[in-house]
PDB file of C-alpha atoms and ligand atoms in Angstrom:
ATOM      1  CA  MET Z 867     116.241 106.018 104.793  1.00 81.00           C
ATOM      2  CA  LYS Z 868     113.315 103.554 104.559  1.00 95.00           C
ATOM      3  CA  LYS Z 869     110.818 103.869 101.701  1.00 98.00           C
ATOM      4  CA  ILE Z 870     107.557 102.409 102.955  1.00 98.00           C
ATOM      5  CA  LEU Z 871     104.385 101.394 101.104  1.00 98.00           C
ATOM      6  CA  LEU Z 872     101.235 100.846 103.169  1.00 98.00           C
ATOM      7  CA  THR Z 873      98.165  99.037 101.857  1.00 98.00           C
ATOM      8  CA  GLY Z 874      94.810  99.651 103.545  1.00 98.00           C
ATOM      9  CA  ALA Z 875      96.154 103.012 104.750  1.00 98.00           C
ATOM     10  CA  LEU Z 876      92.646 104.403 105.374  1.00 97.00           C
ATOM     11  CA  GLY Z 877      91.691 101.575 107.713  1.00 96.00           C
ATOM     12  CA  GLN Z 878      91.717 101.627 111.536  1.00 96.00           C
ATOM     13  CA  ILE Z 879      95.480 100.917 111.873  1.00 97.00           C
ATOM     14  CA  GLY Z 880      96.613 102.600 108.642  1.00 98.00           C
ATOM     15  CA  SER Z 881      94.871 105.893 109.419  1.00 97.00           C
ATOM     16  CA  GLU Z 882      97.239 106.417 112.335  1.00 98.00           C
ATOM     17  CA  LEU Z 883     100.273 104.367 111.329  1.00 98.00           C
ATOM     18  CA  THR Z 884     100.701 106.402 108.137  1.00 98.00           C
ATOM     19  CA  GLY Z 885     101.048 109.697 110.031  1.00 98.00           C
ATOM     20  CA  LYS Z 886     103.320 108.201 112.675  1.00 98.00           C
ATOM     21  CA  MET Z 887     105.611 106.652 110.056  1.00 98.00           C
ATOM     22  CA  ARG Z 888     105.702 109.943 108.127  1.00 98.00           C
ATOM     23  CA  GLU Z 889     106.817 111.700 111.335  1.00 98.00           C
ATOM     24  CA  ILE Z 890     109.591 109.146 111.882  1.00 98.00           C
ATOM     25  CA  TYR Z 891     110.800 108.373 108.353  1.00 98.00           C
ATOM     26  CA  GLY Z 892     109.806 111.528 106.474  1.00 98.00           C
ATOM     27  CA  THR Z 893     106.555 112.303 104.691  1.00 98.00           C
ATOM     28  CA  ASP Z 894     107.871 111.607 101.193  1.00 98.00           C
ATOM     29  CA  ASN Z 895     109.189 108.199 102.294  1.00 98.00           C
ATOM     30  CA  VAL Z 896     105.777 106.830 103.280  1.00 98.00           C
ATOM     31  CA  ILE Z 897     103.441 106.044 100.383  1.00 98.00           C
ATOM     32  CA  ALA Z 898      99.871 105.398 101.496  1.00 98.00           C
ATOM     33  CA  THR Z 899      97.529 103.352  99.336  1.00 98.00           C
ATOM     34  CA  ASP Z 900      93.926 102.266  99.617  1.00 98.00           C
ATOM     35  CA  ILE Z 901      91.127 101.149  97.340  1.00 98.00           C
ATOM     36  CA  ARG Z 902      89.327 104.476  97.875  1.00 97.00           C
ATOM     37  CA  GLN Z 903      90.302 108.108  98.308  1.00 96.00           C
ATOM     38  CA  THR Z 904      89.023 110.461 101.018  1.00 96.00           C
ATOM     39  CA  ASP Z 905      89.917 113.924 102.351  1.00 96.00           C
ATOM     40  CA  SER Z 906      91.897 112.311 105.181  1.00 96.00           C
ATOM     41  CA  GLU Z 907      95.396 113.611 105.970  1.00 96.00           C
ATOM     42  CA  VAL Z 908      96.601 110.162 104.902  1.00 97.00           C
ATOM     43  CA  VAL Z 909      95.700 111.293 101.363  1.00 97.00           C
ATOM     44  CA  THR Z 910      96.326 115.025 101.528  1.00 97.00           C
ATOM     45  CA  ALA Z 911      99.492 115.225 103.660  1.00 97.00           C
ATOM     46  CA  GLY Z 912     101.775 112.910 101.696  1.00 98.00           C
ATOM     47  CA  PRO Z 913     102.164 110.483  98.746  1.00 98.00           C
ATOM     48  CA  PHE Z 914      98.929 108.576  98.127  1.00 98.00           C
ATOM     49  CA  GLU Z 915      97.891 106.106  95.404  1.00 98.00           C
ATOM     50  CA  ILE Z 916      94.639 104.287  94.754  1.00 98.00           C
ATOM     51  CA  LEU Z 917      95.419 100.559  94.912  1.00 98.00           C
ATOM     52  CA  ASP Z 918      93.316  97.405  94.801  1.00 98.00           C
ATOM     53  CA  VAL Z 919      95.562  94.805  96.458  1.00 98.00           C
ATOM     54  CA  MET Z 920      94.051  92.157  94.185  1.00 98.00           C
ATOM     55  CA  ASP Z 921      95.919  93.847  91.293  1.00 98.00           C
ATOM     56  CA  ILE Z 922      99.517  92.595  91.657  1.00 98.00           C
ATOM     57  CA  GLU Z 923     100.698  94.485  88.577  1.00 98.00           C
ATOM     58  CA  ALA Z 924      99.427  97.805  89.951  1.00 98.00           C
ATOM     59  CA  MET Z 925     101.009  97.050  93.332  1.00 98.00           C
ATOM     60  CA  GLY Z 926     104.333  96.229  91.724  1.00 98.00           C
ATOM     61  CA  ASN Z 927     104.220  99.356  89.562  1.00 98.00           C
ATOM     62  CA  ILE Z 928     103.608 101.608  92.591  1.00 98.00           C
ATOM     63  CA  ALA Z 929     106.366  99.847  94.569  1.00 98.00           C
ATOM     64  CA  LYS Z 930     108.810 100.348  91.678  1.00 98.00           C
ATOM     65  CA  LYS Z 931     107.657 103.943  91.018  1.00 98.00           C
ATOM     66  CA  TYR Z 932     108.613 104.916  94.588  1.00 98.00           C
ATOM     67  CA  ASN Z 933     111.479 102.416  94.927  1.00 98.00           C
ATOM     68  CA  VAL Z 934     110.077 101.073  98.209  1.00 98.00           C
ATOM     69  CA  ASP Z 935     112.077  98.774 100.502  1.00 98.00           C
ATOM     70  CA  THR Z 936     109.323  98.070 103.035  1.00 98.00           C
ATOM     71  CA  ILE Z 937     105.715  96.917 102.595  1.00 98.00           C
ATOM     72  CA  ILE Z 938     103.196  97.208 105.441  1.00 99.00           C
ATOM     73  CA  HIS Z 939     100.222  95.155 104.261  1.00 98.00           C
ATOM     74  CA  LEU Z 940      97.067  96.106 106.191  1.00 98.00           C
ATOM     75  CA  ALA Z 941      94.281  95.722 103.621  1.00 98.00           C
ATOM     76  CA  ALA Z 942      91.958  92.948 104.795  1.00 97.00           C
ATOM     77  CA  LEU Z 943      88.415  92.147 105.898  1.00 97.00           C
ATOM     78  CA  LEU Z 944      87.961  91.775 109.672  1.00 96.00           C
ATOM     79  CA  SER Z 945      86.307  88.876 111.499  1.00 96.00           C
ATOM     80  CA  ALA Z 946      82.593  89.700 111.432  1.00 96.00           C
ATOM     81  CA  THR Z 947      82.612  90.810 107.792  1.00 97.00           C
ATOM     82  CA  ALA Z 948      84.704  87.766 106.863  1.00 97.00           C
ATOM     83  CA  GLU Z 949      82.163  85.503 108.568  1.00 97.00           C
ATOM     84  CA  ALA Z 950      79.341  87.130 106.595  1.00 97.00           C
ATOM     85  CA  LYS Z 951      81.240  86.924 103.286  1.00 98.00           C
ATOM     86  CA  PRO Z 952      83.654  83.980 103.688  1.00 98.00           C
ATOM     87  CA  LEU Z 953      84.555  83.510 100.010  1.00 98.00           C
ATOM     88  CA  LEU Z 954      85.195  87.228  99.488  1.00 98.00           C
ATOM     89  CA  ALA Z 955      87.279  87.193 102.658  1.00 98.00           C
ATOM     90  CA  TRP Z 956      89.354  84.221 101.456  1.00 98.00           C
ATOM     91  CA  ASN Z 957      89.940  85.809  98.052  1.00 98.00           C
ATOM     92  CA  LEU Z 958      90.785  89.287  99.382  1.00 98.00           C
ATOM     93  CA  ASN Z 959      92.638  88.376 102.582  1.00 98.00           C
ATOM     94  CA  MET Z 960      94.732  85.619 100.953  1.00 98.00           C
ATOM     95  CA  GLY Z 961      94.919  87.025  97.420  1.00 98.00           C
ATOM     96  CA  GLY Z 962      95.993  90.448  98.650  1.00 98.00           C
ATOM     97  CA  LEU Z 963      98.524  88.892 101.015  1.00 98.00           C
ATOM     98  CA  VAL Z 964     100.182  86.683  98.424  1.00 98.00           C
ATOM     99  CA  ASN Z 965     100.357  89.633  96.011  1.00 99.00           C
ATOM    100  CA  ALA Z 966     102.086  91.772  98.644  1.00 99.00           C
ATOM    101  CA  LEU Z 967     104.475  88.929  99.485  1.00 99.00           C
ATOM    102  CA  GLU Z 968     105.303  88.385  95.808  1.00 98.00           C
ATOM    103  CA  VAL Z 969     106.050  92.097  95.298  1.00 98.00           C
ATOM    104  CA  SER Z 970     108.174  92.022  98.464  1.00 98.00           C
ATOM    105  CA  ARG Z 971     110.057  88.973  97.167  1.00 98.00           C
ATOM    106  CA  GLU Z 972     110.665  90.553  93.740  1.00 98.00           C
ATOM    107  CA  LEU Z 973     111.847  93.892  95.168  1.00 98.00           C
ATOM    108  CA  GLN Z 974     113.536  92.439  98.279  1.00 98.00           C
ATOM    109  CA  CYS Z 975     111.348  94.476 100.633  1.00 98.00           C
ATOM    110  CA  GLN Z 976     111.001  94.031 104.394  1.00 98.00           C
ATOM    111  CA  PHE Z 977     107.403  92.959 105.044  1.00 98.00           C
ATOM    112  CA  PHE Z 978     104.789  93.349 107.804  1.00 99.00           C
ATOM    113  CA  THR Z 979     101.226  92.154 108.054  1.00 99.00           C
ATOM    114  CA  PRO Z 980      99.069  91.803 111.187  1.00 98.00           C
ATOM    115  CA  SER Z 981      97.723  88.545 112.469  1.00 98.00           C
ATOM    116  CA  SER Z 982      95.238  88.409 115.322  1.00 98.00           C
ATOM    117  CA  ILE Z 983      94.095  86.587 118.428  1.00 98.00           C
ATOM    118  CA  GLY Z 984      91.563  85.359 115.886  1.00 98.00           C
ATOM    119  CA  ALA Z 985      94.284  82.936 114.741  1.00 98.00           C
ATOM    120  CA  PHE Z 986      93.412  80.835 117.797  1.00 98.00           C
ATOM    121  CA  GLY Z 987      90.334  78.635 118.217  1.00 98.00           C
ATOM    122  CA  PRO Z 988      88.228  76.760 120.807  1.00 98.00           C
ATOM    123  CA  THR Z 989      90.901  74.050 121.338  1.00 98.00           C
ATOM    124  CA  THR Z 990      93.617  76.628 122.065  1.00 98.00           C
ATOM    125  CA  PRO Z 991      94.461  77.080 125.791  1.00 98.00           C
ATOM    126  CA  LYS Z 992      92.193  80.028 126.684  1.00 98.00           C
ATOM    127  CA  ASP Z 993      94.146  81.662 129.507  1.00 98.00           C
ATOM    128  CA  CYS Z 994      97.642  83.065 129.036  1.00 98.00           C
ATOM    129  CA  THR Z 995      97.646  81.532 125.544  1.00 98.00           C
ATOM    130  CA  PRO Z 996     101.250  80.587 124.675  1.00 98.00           C
ATOM    131  CA  GLN Z 997     103.168  81.945 121.669  1.00 98.00           C
ATOM    132  CA  ASP Z 998     103.480  78.420 120.227  1.00 98.00           C
ATOM    133  CA  THR Z 999     100.281  76.393 120.659  1.00 98.00           C
ATOM    134  CA  ILE Z1000      97.279  74.794 118.947  1.00 98.00           C
ATOM    135  CA  GLN Z1001      95.771  76.959 116.206  1.00 98.00           C
ATOM    136  CA  ARG Z1002      92.468  75.501 114.933  1.00 98.00           C
ATOM    137  CA  PRO Z1003      90.277  78.595 114.453  1.00 98.00           C
ATOM    138  CA  THR Z1004      86.624  78.089 113.548  1.00 97.00           C
ATOM    139  CA  THR Z1005      86.167  81.360 111.625  1.00 98.00           C
ATOM    140  CA  MET Z1006      87.135  82.290 108.064  1.00 98.00           C
ATOM    141  CA  TYR Z1007      89.079  85.237 109.497  1.00 98.00           C
ATOM    142  CA  GLY Z1008      91.015  82.845 111.734  1.00 98.00           C
ATOM    143  CA  VAL Z1009      91.690  80.487 108.837  1.00 98.00           C
ATOM    144  CA  ASN Z1010      92.998  83.482 106.867  1.00 98.00           C
ATOM    145  CA  LYS Z1011      95.234  84.543 109.769  1.00 98.00           C
ATOM    146  CA  VAL Z1012      96.733  81.094 110.389  1.00 98.00           C
ATOM    147  CA  ALA Z1013      97.307  80.559 106.664  1.00 98.00           C
ATOM    148  CA  GLY Z1014      98.793  84.049 106.488  1.00 98.00           C
ATOM    149  CA  GLU Z1015     101.189  83.384 109.380  1.00 98.00           C
ATOM    150  CA  LEU Z1016     102.362  80.168 107.696  1.00 98.00           C
ATOM    151  CA  LEU Z1017     102.692  81.872 104.294  1.00 98.00           C
ATOM    152  CA  CYS Z1018     104.773  84.695 105.772  1.00 98.00           C
ATOM    153  CA  ASP Z1019     107.075  82.193 107.521  1.00 98.00           C
ATOM    154  CA  TYR Z1020     107.341  80.297 104.217  1.00 98.00           C
ATOM    155  CA  TYR Z1021     108.415  83.445 102.316  1.00 98.00           C
ATOM    156  CA  TYR Z1022     111.085  84.030 104.968  1.00 98.00           C
ATOM    157  CA  GLN Z1023     112.398  80.463 104.946  1.00 98.00           C
ATOM    158  CA  LYS Z1024     112.086  79.800 101.193  1.00 98.00           C
ATOM    159  CA  PHE Z1025     112.880  83.213  99.664  1.00 98.00           C
ATOM    160  CA  GLY Z1026     114.609  85.116 102.468  1.00 98.00           C
ATOM    161  CA  VAL Z1027     111.928  87.832 102.610  1.00 98.00           C
ATOM    162  CA  ASP Z1028     112.246  89.622 105.974  1.00 98.00           C
ATOM    163  CA  THR Z1029     108.634  88.994 107.027  1.00 98.00           C
ATOM    164  CA  ARG Z1030     107.424  90.015 110.507  1.00 98.00           C
ATOM    165  CA  GLY Z1031     103.970  90.012 112.094  1.00 98.00           C
ATOM    166  CA  LEU Z1032     101.962  90.630 115.252  1.00 98.00           C
ATOM    167  CA  ARG Z1033      98.923  88.788 116.614  1.00 98.00           C
ATOM    168  CA  PHE Z1034      96.935  91.868 117.570  1.00 98.00           C
ATOM    169  CA  PRO Z1035      94.144  91.856 120.152  1.00 98.00           C
ATOM    170  CA  GLY Z1036      91.160  94.150 119.714  1.00 98.00           C
ATOM    171  CA  LEU Z1037      92.490  97.611 118.875  1.00 98.00           C
ATOM    172  CA  ILE Z1038      90.857 100.681 120.370  1.00 98.00           C
ATOM    173  CA  SER Z1039      91.239 104.094 118.742  1.00 97.00           C
ATOM    174  CA  TYR Z1040      89.467 107.417 118.336  1.00 97.00           C
ATOM    175  CA  VAL Z1041      90.711 108.419 114.877  1.00 95.00           C
ATOM    176  CA  ALA Z1042      89.227 105.988 112.347  1.00 90.00           C
ATOM    177  CA  PRO Z1043      86.321 103.841 113.539  1.00 81.00           C
ATOM    178  CA  PRO Z1044      86.942 100.109 113.025  1.00 74.00           C
ATOM    179  CA  GLY Z1045      84.714  98.264 110.594  1.00 85.00           C
ATOM    180  CA  GLY Z1046      83.474  94.716 110.668  1.00 91.00           C
ATOM    181  CA  GLY Z1047      85.303  93.479 113.723  1.00 95.00           C
ATOM    182  CA  THR Z1048      84.131  91.489 116.735  1.00 97.00           C
ATOM    183  CA  THR Z1049      85.950  93.685 119.259  1.00 97.00           C
ATOM    184  CA  ASP Z1050      84.473  96.908 117.855  1.00 97.00           C
ATOM    185  CA  TYR Z1051      82.105  97.117 120.855  1.00 98.00           C
ATOM    186  CA  ALA Z1052      85.084  98.339 122.890  1.00 98.00           C
ATOM    187  CA  VAL Z1053      85.390 101.339 120.545  1.00 98.00           C
ATOM    188  CA  GLU Z1054      81.674 102.038 120.031  1.00 97.00           C
ATOM    189  CA  ILE Z1055      81.075 102.127 123.798  1.00 98.00           C
ATOM    190  CA  TYR Z1056      83.223 105.248 124.199  1.00 98.00           C
ATOM    191  CA  TYR Z1057      81.426 107.106 121.392  1.00 97.00           C
ATOM    192  CA  GLU Z1058      78.004 106.160 122.822  1.00 97.00           C
ATOM    193  CA  ALA Z1059      79.047 107.013 126.385  1.00 98.00           C
ATOM    194  CA  ILE Z1060      79.785 110.588 125.308  1.00 97.00           C
ATOM    195  CA  LYS Z1061      76.810 110.971 122.954  1.00 97.00           C
ATOM    196  CA  ASN Z1062      74.093 109.154 124.945  1.00 98.00           C
ATOM    197  CA  GLU Z1063      75.569 108.101 128.311  1.00 98.00           C
ATOM    198  CA  ARG Z1064      74.434 104.571 127.461  1.00 98.00           C
ATOM    199  CA  TYR Z1065      75.504 101.654 125.255  1.00 98.00           C
ATOM    200  CA  THR Z1066      73.861  98.413 124.166  1.00 98.00           C
ATOM    201  CA  SER Z1067      76.606  95.809 123.846  1.00 98.00           C
ATOM    202  CA  TYR Z1068      76.407  93.024 121.248  1.00 98.00           C
ATOM    203  CA  ILE Z1069      79.014  91.072 123.242  1.00 98.00           C
ATOM    204  CA  ASP Z1070      77.724  89.494 126.458  1.00 98.00           C
ATOM    205  CA  ARG Z1071      78.899  90.345 129.968  1.00 98.00           C
ATOM    206  CA  GLY Z1072      81.634  88.000 131.142  1.00 98.00           C
ATOM    207  CA  THR Z1073      83.226  87.680 127.683  1.00 98.00           C
ATOM    208  CA  TYR Z1074      86.948  88.354 128.171  1.00 98.00           C
ATOM    209  CA  MET Z1075      89.038  89.413 125.168  1.00 98.00           C
ATOM    210  CA  ASP Z1076      92.521  90.870 124.813  1.00 98.00           C
ATOM    211  CA  MET Z1077      92.633  94.547 123.907  1.00 98.00           C
ATOM    212  CA  MET Z1078      95.208  97.272 123.173  1.00 98.00           C
ATOM    213  CA  TYR Z1079      95.117 101.038 122.743  1.00 98.00           C
ATOM    214  CA  MET Z1080      96.197 102.141 119.257  1.00 98.00           C
ATOM    215  CA  PRO Z1081      99.334 104.088 120.375  1.00 98.00           C
ATOM    216  CA  ASP Z1082     100.735 100.835 121.793  1.00 98.00           C
ATOM    217  CA  ALA Z1083      99.874  98.974 118.570  1.00 98.00           C
ATOM    218  CA  LEU Z1084     101.680 101.558 116.421  1.00 98.00           C
ATOM    219  CA  ASN Z1085     104.778 101.432 118.645  1.00 98.00           C
ATOM    220  CA  ALA Z1086     104.747  97.623 118.511  1.00 98.00           C
ATOM    221  CA  ILE Z1087     104.751  97.609 114.680  1.00 98.00           C
ATOM    222  CA  ILE Z1088     107.606 100.118 114.476  1.00 98.00           C
ATOM    223  CA  ASP Z1089     109.643  98.469 117.264  1.00 98.00           C
ATOM    224  CA  LEU Z1090     109.256  95.018 115.668  1.00 98.00           C
ATOM    225  CA  MET Z1091     110.248  96.291 112.218  1.00 98.00           C
ATOM    226  CA  GLU Z1092     113.300  98.042 113.695  1.00 98.00           C
ATOM    227  CA  ALA Z1093     114.286  95.026 115.839  1.00 98.00           C
ATOM    228  CA  ASN Z1094     117.627  93.300 115.284  1.00 98.00           C
ATOM    229  CA  PRO Z1095     116.699  90.225 113.192  1.00 98.00           C
ATOM    230  CA  SER Z1096     119.334  88.100 114.924  1.00 98.00           C
ATOM    231  CA  ASN Z1097     117.275  88.355 118.128  1.00 98.00           C
ATOM    232  CA  LEU Z1098     114.079  87.054 116.513  1.00 98.00           C
ATOM    233  CA  LYS Z1099     113.308  83.412 117.253  1.00 98.00           C
ATOM    234  CA  HIS Z1100     109.749  83.979 115.962  1.00 98.00           C
ATOM    235  CA  ARG Z1101     108.489  86.108 113.080  1.00 98.00           C
ATOM    236  CA  ASN Z1102     104.889  85.387 112.163  1.00 97.00           C
ATOM    237  CA  SER Z1103     103.358  86.216 114.396  1.00 98.00           C
ATOM    238  CA  PHE Z1104     104.147  87.517 117.879  1.00 98.00           C
ATOM    239  CA  ASN Z1105     101.445  87.524 120.571  1.00 98.00           C
ATOM    240  CA  VAL Z1106     101.002  91.117 121.794  1.00 98.00           C
ATOM    241  CA  THR Z1107      98.421  92.430 124.263  1.00 98.00           C
ATOM    242  CA  ALA Z1108      97.987  95.213 126.827  1.00 98.00           C
ATOM    243  CA  MET Z1109      94.946  94.107 128.779  1.00 98.00           C
ATOM    244  CA  SER Z1110      92.047  91.663 128.887  1.00 98.00           C
ATOM    245  CA  PHE Z1111      88.603  92.747 129.989  1.00 98.00           C
ATOM    246  CA  GLU Z1112      84.896  91.929 129.720  1.00 98.00           C
ATOM    247  CA  PRO Z1113      82.147  94.502 128.933  1.00 98.00           C
ATOM    248  CA  GLU Z1114      81.201  95.167 132.568  1.00 98.00           C
ATOM    249  CA  GLN Z1115      84.797  96.177 133.345  1.00 98.00           C
ATOM    250  CA  ILE Z1116      85.035  98.789 130.601  1.00 98.00           C
ATOM    251  CA  ALA Z1117      81.585 100.082 131.606  1.00 98.00           C
ATOM    252  CA  ALA Z1118      82.742 100.459 135.238  1.00 98.00           C
ATOM    253  CA  GLU Z1119      85.843 102.365 134.083  1.00 98.00           C
ATOM    254  CA  ILE Z1120      83.709 104.708 131.970  1.00 98.00           C
ATOM    255  CA  ARG Z1121      81.424 105.354 134.976  1.00 98.00           C
ATOM    256  CA  LYS Z1122      84.419 106.782 136.840  1.00 98.00           C
ATOM    257  CA  HIS Z1123      84.214 109.625 134.259  1.00 98.00           C
ATOM    258  CA  ILE Z1124      80.488 109.532 133.360  1.00 98.00           C
ATOM    259  CA  PRO Z1125      78.674 108.333 136.527  1.00 98.00           C
ATOM    260  CA  ALA Z1126      75.291 108.146 134.800  1.00 98.00           C
ATOM    261  CA  PHE Z1127      76.569 105.764 132.111  1.00 98.00           C
ATOM    262  CA  GLU Z1128      74.264 102.755 131.603  1.00 98.00           C
ATOM    263  CA  MET Z1129      75.111  99.474 129.867  1.00 98.00           C
ATOM    264  CA  GLU Z1130      72.554  97.153 128.280  1.00 98.00           C
ATOM    265  CA  TYR Z1131      72.979  93.917 126.317  1.00 98.00           C
ATOM    266  CA  GLN Z1132      71.567  92.733 122.995  1.00 98.00           C
ATOM    267  CA  VAL Z1133      73.890  89.863 122.149  1.00 98.00           C
ATOM    268  CA  ASP Z1134      74.722  89.283 118.481  1.00 98.00           C
ATOM    269  CA  PRO Z1135      74.979  85.471 118.212  1.00 97.00           C
ATOM    270  CA  VAL Z1136      77.433  85.607 115.286  1.00 96.00           C
ATOM    271  CA  ARG Z1137      79.943  87.913 116.940  1.00 97.00           C
ATOM    272  CA  GLN Z1138      79.402  86.266 120.350  1.00 98.00           C
ATOM    273  CA  THR Z1139      80.232  82.893 118.804  1.00 98.00           C
ATOM    274  CA  ILE Z1140      83.391  84.371 117.268  1.00 97.00           C
ATOM    275  CA  ALA Z1141      84.399  85.950 120.605  1.00 98.00           C
ATOM    276  CA  ASN Z1142      83.745  82.697 122.484  1.00 98.00           C
ATOM    277  CA  SER Z1143      86.187  80.891 120.176  1.00 98.00           C
ATOM    278  CA  TRP Z1144      89.023  83.293 121.005  1.00 98.00           C
ATOM    279  CA  PRO Z1145      91.345  83.262 124.071  1.00 98.00           C
ATOM    280  CA  ASN Z1146      90.498  85.097 127.285  1.00 98.00           C
ATOM    281  CA  SER Z1147      94.085  86.339 127.497  1.00 98.00           C
ATOM    282  CA  ILE Z1148      97.314  85.704 125.556  1.00 98.00           C
ATOM    283  CA  ASP Z1149     100.954  85.563 126.711  1.00 98.00           C
ATOM    284  CA  PRO Z1150     103.191  88.277 125.117  1.00 98.00           C
ATOM    285  CA  THR Z1151     106.424  87.023 126.745  1.00 98.00           C
ATOM    286  CA  ALA Z1152     108.136  86.094 123.454  1.00 98.00           C
ATOM    287  CA  ALA Z1153     107.585  89.630 122.089  1.00 98.00           C
ATOM    288  CA  SER Z1154     108.963  91.164 125.289  1.00 98.00           C
ATOM    289  CA  GLU Z1155     112.011  88.866 125.329  1.00 98.00           C
ATOM    290  CA  GLU Z1156     112.876  88.979 121.613  1.00 98.00           C
ATOM    291  CA  TRP Z1157     112.326  92.685 120.790  1.00 98.00           C
ATOM    292  CA  GLY Z1158     111.339  94.479 124.007  1.00 98.00           C
ATOM    293  CA  PHE Z1159     107.569  94.747 123.540  1.00 98.00           C
ATOM    294  CA  LYS Z1160     105.894  96.755 126.319  1.00 98.00           C
ATOM    295  CA  ALA Z1161     102.420  98.301 126.425  1.00 98.00           C
ATOM    296  CA  ASP Z1162     101.994 101.706 128.087  1.00 98.00           C
ATOM    297  CA  TYR Z1163      98.198 101.892 128.333  1.00 98.00           C
ATOM    298  CA  ASP Z1164      96.018  99.892 130.702  1.00 98.00           C
ATOM    299  CA  LEU Z1165      92.201 100.155 130.846  1.00 98.00           C
ATOM    300  CA  ALA Z1166      92.190 103.161 133.189  1.00 98.00           C
ATOM    301  CA  LYS Z1167      94.786 105.180 131.254  1.00 98.00           C
ATOM    302  CA  MET Z1168      93.194 104.298 127.895  1.00 98.00           C
ATOM    303  CA  THR Z1169      89.696 105.259 129.072  1.00 98.00           C
ATOM    304  CA  THR Z1170      90.873 108.649 130.325  1.00 98.00           C
ATOM    305  CA  ASP Z1171      92.589 109.374 126.994  1.00 98.00           C
ATOM    306  CA  MET Z1172      89.801 107.995 124.794  1.00 98.00           C
ATOM    307  CA  LEU Z1173      87.086 110.060 126.504  1.00 98.00           C
ATOM    308  CA  GLU Z1174      89.235 113.206 126.470  1.00 98.00           C
ATOM    309  CA  LYS Z1175      90.093 112.865 122.765  1.00 98.00           C
ATOM    310  CA  LEU Z1176      86.526 111.906 121.740  1.00 97.00           C
ATOM    311  CA  LYS Z1177      85.009 114.845 123.633  1.00 97.00           C
ATOM    312  CA  MET Z1178      87.203 117.097 121.486  1.00 97.00           C
ATOM    313  CA  LYS Z1179      86.504 115.142 118.282  1.00 95.00           C
ATOM    314  CA  LEU Z1180      82.725 115.030 118.836  1.00 94.00           C
ATOM    315  CA  GLY Z1181      82.632 118.616 120.005  1.00 88.00           C
TER     316      GLY Z1181
HETATM  317  C1  VAH E 205      88.321  91.915 114.751  1.00 88.87           C
HETATM  318  N1  VAH E 205      89.416  93.949 115.515  1.00 88.87           N
HETATM  319  O1  VAH E 205      87.523  92.072 115.670  1.00 88.87           O
HETATM  320  C2  VAH E 205      89.644  92.684 114.813  1.00 88.87           C
HETATM  321  C3  VAH E 205      90.700  91.891 115.557  1.00 88.87           C
HETATM  322  C4  VAH E 205      91.208  90.537 117.617  1.00 88.87           C
HETATM  323  C5  VAH E 205      90.191  91.276 116.840  1.00 88.87           C
HETATM  324  O2  VAH E 205      91.315  90.932 114.772  1.00 88.87           O
HETATM  325  O3  VAH E 205      88.091  91.186 113.797  1.00 88.87           O
END
């Protein structure tokens, strides 16, 4: 049975991936770590350790203590925060990654870390962006993601570490709010629609970005990590997406449930510039062909579920 260590387990992905992995692999086989502790089920329902991913010795000690064979490295700063604090982002996103890769190499662990559509830049083909194409991002986050993809491929080729990754689009979830991302508007809008029946978007109308509902993201991570390695022509990282939309489209979908919903715009130039540098839509064919990737949620199905779950969560 797998023994899995997650870093950044209290983040947007980790908050849900931890529970799902504990359901599949057994609670005691999934060790959650994060730099802070909360009263979340991630902490209270199974093995949890405080870990600063910049401390390679502490990471190695935890991995050896639980005899892990898989590392899911999620701890990182997202695009908007990284753009505000580029040096911190370089040090944390790259320093944490190389530490996790080194521990994986030493203990012969299977390894996963997410990349992002942020790994593409203004010179990348914007529509149906291919799996293999130009990657000249103009953000620190994008530089981190491209360097991370190359580093993970290097650790596979040079040291035989079974590294795998996914270029995630914007992820939408109702459990843990995202923090510091550019696509966060597509999460905030649902909360504001229920609380105030209105939302002021910091991303301009007409700005298309790839998105995915969290259940599809969790399934993609697990399916990729369980995939037969002999079928993988790529590893770091696979394009995956479920939909591409612009703010007016998600607003129109919400109005099917909340007819009075109103959308306004107060564009944030920093996050708009980041969004403009990313693709309008990416091509997930390689993921589908090599390990059977398939998304279940489109905008309509996601909106129905998000509003239903948030109405319960927000009471
Ligand atoms: C961000 N949610 O906005 C992340 C993600 C594609 C976007 O990488 O930074």
